[in-house]
PDB file of C-alpha atoms in Angstrom:
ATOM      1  CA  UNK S   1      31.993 108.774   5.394  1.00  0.00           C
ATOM      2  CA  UNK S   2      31.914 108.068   1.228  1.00  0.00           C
ATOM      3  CA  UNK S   3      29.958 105.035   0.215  1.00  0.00           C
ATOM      4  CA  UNK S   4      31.739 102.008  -1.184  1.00  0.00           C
ATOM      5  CA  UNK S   5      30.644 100.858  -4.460  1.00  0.00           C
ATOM      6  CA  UNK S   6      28.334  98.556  -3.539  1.00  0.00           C
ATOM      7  CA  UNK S   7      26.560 101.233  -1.385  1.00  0.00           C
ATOM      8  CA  UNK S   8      25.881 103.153  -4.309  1.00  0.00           C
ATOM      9  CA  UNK S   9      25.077 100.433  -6.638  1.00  0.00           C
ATOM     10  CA  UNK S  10      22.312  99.427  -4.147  1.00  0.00           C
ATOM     11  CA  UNK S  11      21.048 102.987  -3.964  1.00  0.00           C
ATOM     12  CA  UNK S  12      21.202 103.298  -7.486  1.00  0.00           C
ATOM     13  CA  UNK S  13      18.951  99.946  -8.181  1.00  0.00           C
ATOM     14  CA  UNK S  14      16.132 101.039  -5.044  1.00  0.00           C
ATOM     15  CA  UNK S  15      15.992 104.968  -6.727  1.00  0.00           C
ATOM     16  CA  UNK S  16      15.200 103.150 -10.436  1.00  0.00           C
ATOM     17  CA  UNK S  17      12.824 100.613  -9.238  1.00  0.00           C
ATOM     18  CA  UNK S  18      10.627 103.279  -7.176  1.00  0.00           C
ATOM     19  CA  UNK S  19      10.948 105.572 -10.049  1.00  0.00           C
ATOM     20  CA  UNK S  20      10.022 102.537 -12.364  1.00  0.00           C
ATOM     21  CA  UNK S  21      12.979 103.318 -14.725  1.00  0.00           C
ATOM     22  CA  UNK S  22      13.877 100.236 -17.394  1.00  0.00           C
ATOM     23  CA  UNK S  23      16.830 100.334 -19.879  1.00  0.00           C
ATOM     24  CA  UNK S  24      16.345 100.264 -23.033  1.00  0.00           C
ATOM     25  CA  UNK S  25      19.007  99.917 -25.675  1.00  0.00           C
ATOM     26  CA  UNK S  26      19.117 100.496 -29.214  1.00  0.00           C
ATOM     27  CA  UNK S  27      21.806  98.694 -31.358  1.00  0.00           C
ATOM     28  CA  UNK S  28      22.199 101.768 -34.511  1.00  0.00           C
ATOM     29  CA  UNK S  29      24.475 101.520 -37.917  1.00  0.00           C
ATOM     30  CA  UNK S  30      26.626 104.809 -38.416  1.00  0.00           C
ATOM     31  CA  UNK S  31      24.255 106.738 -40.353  1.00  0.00           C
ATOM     32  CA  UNK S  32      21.875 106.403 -37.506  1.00  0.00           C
ATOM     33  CA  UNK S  33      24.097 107.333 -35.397  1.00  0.00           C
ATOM     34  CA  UNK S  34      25.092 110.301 -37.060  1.00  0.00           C
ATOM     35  CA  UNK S  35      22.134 111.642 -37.442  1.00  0.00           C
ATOM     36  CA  UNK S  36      21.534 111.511 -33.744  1.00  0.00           C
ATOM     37  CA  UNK S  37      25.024 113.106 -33.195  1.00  0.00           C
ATOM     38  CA  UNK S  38      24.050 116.217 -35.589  1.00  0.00           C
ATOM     39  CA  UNK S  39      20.396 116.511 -33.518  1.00  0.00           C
ATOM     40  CA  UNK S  40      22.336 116.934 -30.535  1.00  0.00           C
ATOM     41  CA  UNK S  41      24.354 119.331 -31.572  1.00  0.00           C
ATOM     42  CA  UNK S  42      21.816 121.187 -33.172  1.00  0.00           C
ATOM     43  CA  UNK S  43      19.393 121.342 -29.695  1.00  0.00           C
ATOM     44  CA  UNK S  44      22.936 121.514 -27.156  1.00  0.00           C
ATOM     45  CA  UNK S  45      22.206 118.410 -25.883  1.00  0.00           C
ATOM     46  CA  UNK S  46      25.265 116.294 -24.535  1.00  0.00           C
ATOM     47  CA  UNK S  47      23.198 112.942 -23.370  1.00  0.00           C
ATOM     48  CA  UNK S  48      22.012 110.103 -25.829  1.00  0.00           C
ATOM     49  CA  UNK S  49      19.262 109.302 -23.432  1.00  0.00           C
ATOM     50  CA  UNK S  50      18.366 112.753 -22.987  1.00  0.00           C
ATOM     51  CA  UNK S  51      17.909 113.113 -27.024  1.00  0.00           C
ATOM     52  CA  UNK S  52      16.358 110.410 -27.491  1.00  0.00           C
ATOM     53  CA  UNK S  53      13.621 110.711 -24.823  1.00  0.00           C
ATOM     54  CA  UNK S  54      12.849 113.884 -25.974  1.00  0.00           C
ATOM     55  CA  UNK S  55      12.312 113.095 -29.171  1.00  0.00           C
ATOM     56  CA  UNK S  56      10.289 110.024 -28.256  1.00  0.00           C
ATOM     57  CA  UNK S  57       7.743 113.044 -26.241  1.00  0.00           C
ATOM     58  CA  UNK S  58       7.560 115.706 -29.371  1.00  0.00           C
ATOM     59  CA  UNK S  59       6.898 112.905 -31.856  1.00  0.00           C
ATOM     60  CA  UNK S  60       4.017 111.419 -29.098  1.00  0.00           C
ATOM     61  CA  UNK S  61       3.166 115.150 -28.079  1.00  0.00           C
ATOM     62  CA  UNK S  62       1.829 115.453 -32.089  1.00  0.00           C
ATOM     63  CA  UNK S  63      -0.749 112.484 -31.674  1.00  0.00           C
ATOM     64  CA  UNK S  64      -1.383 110.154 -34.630  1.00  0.00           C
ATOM     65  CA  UNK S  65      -2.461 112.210 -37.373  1.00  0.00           C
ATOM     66  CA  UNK S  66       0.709 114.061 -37.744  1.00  0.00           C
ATOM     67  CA  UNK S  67       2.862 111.321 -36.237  1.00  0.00           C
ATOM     68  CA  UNK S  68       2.141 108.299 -37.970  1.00  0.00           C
ATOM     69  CA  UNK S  69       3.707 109.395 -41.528  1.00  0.00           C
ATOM     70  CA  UNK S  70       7.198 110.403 -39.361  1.00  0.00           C
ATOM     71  CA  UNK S  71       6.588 106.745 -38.857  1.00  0.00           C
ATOM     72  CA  UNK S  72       6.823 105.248 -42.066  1.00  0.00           C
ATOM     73  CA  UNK S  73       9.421 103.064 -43.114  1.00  0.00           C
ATOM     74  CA  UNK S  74      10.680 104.502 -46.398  1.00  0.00           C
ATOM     75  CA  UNK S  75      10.242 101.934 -48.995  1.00  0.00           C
ATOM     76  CA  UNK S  76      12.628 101.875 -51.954  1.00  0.00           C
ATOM     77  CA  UNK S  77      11.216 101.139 -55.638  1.00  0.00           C
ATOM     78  CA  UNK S  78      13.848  99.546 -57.970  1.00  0.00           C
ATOM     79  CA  UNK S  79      12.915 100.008 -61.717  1.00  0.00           C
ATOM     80  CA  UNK S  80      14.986  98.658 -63.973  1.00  0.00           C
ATOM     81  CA  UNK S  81      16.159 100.354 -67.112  1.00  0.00           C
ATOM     82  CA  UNK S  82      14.625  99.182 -70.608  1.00  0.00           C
ATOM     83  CA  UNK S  83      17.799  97.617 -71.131  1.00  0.00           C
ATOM     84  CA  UNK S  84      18.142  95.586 -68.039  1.00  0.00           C
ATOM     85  CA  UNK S  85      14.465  94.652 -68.320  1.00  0.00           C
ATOM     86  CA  UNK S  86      15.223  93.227 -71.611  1.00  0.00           C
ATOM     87  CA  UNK S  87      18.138  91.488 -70.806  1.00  0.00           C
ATOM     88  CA  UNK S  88      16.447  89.556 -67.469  1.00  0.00           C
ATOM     89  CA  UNK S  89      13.178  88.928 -70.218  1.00  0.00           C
ATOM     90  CA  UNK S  90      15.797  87.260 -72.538  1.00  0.00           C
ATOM     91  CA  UNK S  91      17.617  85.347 -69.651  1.00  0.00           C
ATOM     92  CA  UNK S  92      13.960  84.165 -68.543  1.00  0.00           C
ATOM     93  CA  UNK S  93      13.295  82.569 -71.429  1.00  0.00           C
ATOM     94  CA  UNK S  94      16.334  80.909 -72.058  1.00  0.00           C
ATOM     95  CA  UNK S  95      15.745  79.558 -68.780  1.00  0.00           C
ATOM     96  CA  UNK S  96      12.638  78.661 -69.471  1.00  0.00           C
ATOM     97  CA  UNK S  97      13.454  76.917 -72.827  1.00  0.00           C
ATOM     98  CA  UNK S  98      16.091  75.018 -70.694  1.00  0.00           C
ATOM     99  CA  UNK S  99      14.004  73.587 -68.046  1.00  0.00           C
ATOM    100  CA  UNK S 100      10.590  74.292 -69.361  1.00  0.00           C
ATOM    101  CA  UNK S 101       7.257  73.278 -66.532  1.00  0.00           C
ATOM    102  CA  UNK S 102       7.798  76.308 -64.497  1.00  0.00           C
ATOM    103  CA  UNK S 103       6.624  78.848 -66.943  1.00  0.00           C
ATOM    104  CA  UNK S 104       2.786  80.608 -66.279  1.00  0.00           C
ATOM    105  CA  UNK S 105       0.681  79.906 -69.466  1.00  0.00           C
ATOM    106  CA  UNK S 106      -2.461  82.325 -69.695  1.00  0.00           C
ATOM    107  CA  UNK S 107      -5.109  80.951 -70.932  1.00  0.00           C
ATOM    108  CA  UNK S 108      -6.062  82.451 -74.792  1.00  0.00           C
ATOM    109  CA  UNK S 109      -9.111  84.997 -74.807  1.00  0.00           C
ATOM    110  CA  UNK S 110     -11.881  83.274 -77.570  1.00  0.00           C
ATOM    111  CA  UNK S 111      -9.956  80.721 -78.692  1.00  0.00           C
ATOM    112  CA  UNK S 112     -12.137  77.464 -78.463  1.00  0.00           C
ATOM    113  CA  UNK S 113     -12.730  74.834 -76.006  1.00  0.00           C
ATOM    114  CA  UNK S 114     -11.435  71.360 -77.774  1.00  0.00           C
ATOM    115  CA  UNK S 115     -15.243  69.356 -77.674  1.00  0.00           C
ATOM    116  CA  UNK S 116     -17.179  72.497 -76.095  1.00  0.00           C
ATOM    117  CA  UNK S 117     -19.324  74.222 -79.183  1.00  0.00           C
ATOM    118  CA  UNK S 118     -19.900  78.352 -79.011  1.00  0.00           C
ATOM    119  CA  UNK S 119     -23.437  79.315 -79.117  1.00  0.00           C
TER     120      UNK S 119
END
């Protein structure tokens, strides 16, 4: 006789408990995804869950060393053209000029201290 839903739903939960299985879920943008989809197809592998472990055990299987910079969140630099660097200077300092207390002043290099004398 089949089991009913429940039967196998009960069976289910008692086979990932023993086997300490936990979910884990992963909420990915379409470039993510993507690039998952093409690693599958790439290693003939049909299961997310399947991918994904096993790429979880290679990266682990090269220890830290080699690892770690796989790791690394990619940082983006932004530099400006001369052009837009000069344009935000000049809007700073018409800011500036409108609501001037904000500004840094740096302190002149050997220019005297009003009532201290120089030896």
């Amino acid at each position: 006789m089949a089991m009913d839903q429940k039967q196998r739903d009960v069976r289910r939960h008692e086979k990932a408990a023993r086997l300490q299985e936990e979910d884990l879920r992963l909420k990915v943008r379409p470039g993510t995804k993507q690039a998952l989809a093409e690693l599958m197809q790439w290693a003939g592998i049909e299961e997310q869950g399947e991918a994904l472990t096993l790429m979880i055990h290679r990266l682990h299987e090269l220890g830290p060393d080699r690892a770690l910079p796989l790791l690394e969140v990619p940082r983006h630099e932004y530099r400006p053209s001369r052009i837009v660097a000069l344009a935000f200077e000049r809007k700073s300092m018409l800011m500036i000029q409108q609501d001037p207390g904000d500004e840094v002043l740096t302190p002149q290099l050997h220019a005297p201290i009003h009532g201290v004398q120089s030896r």
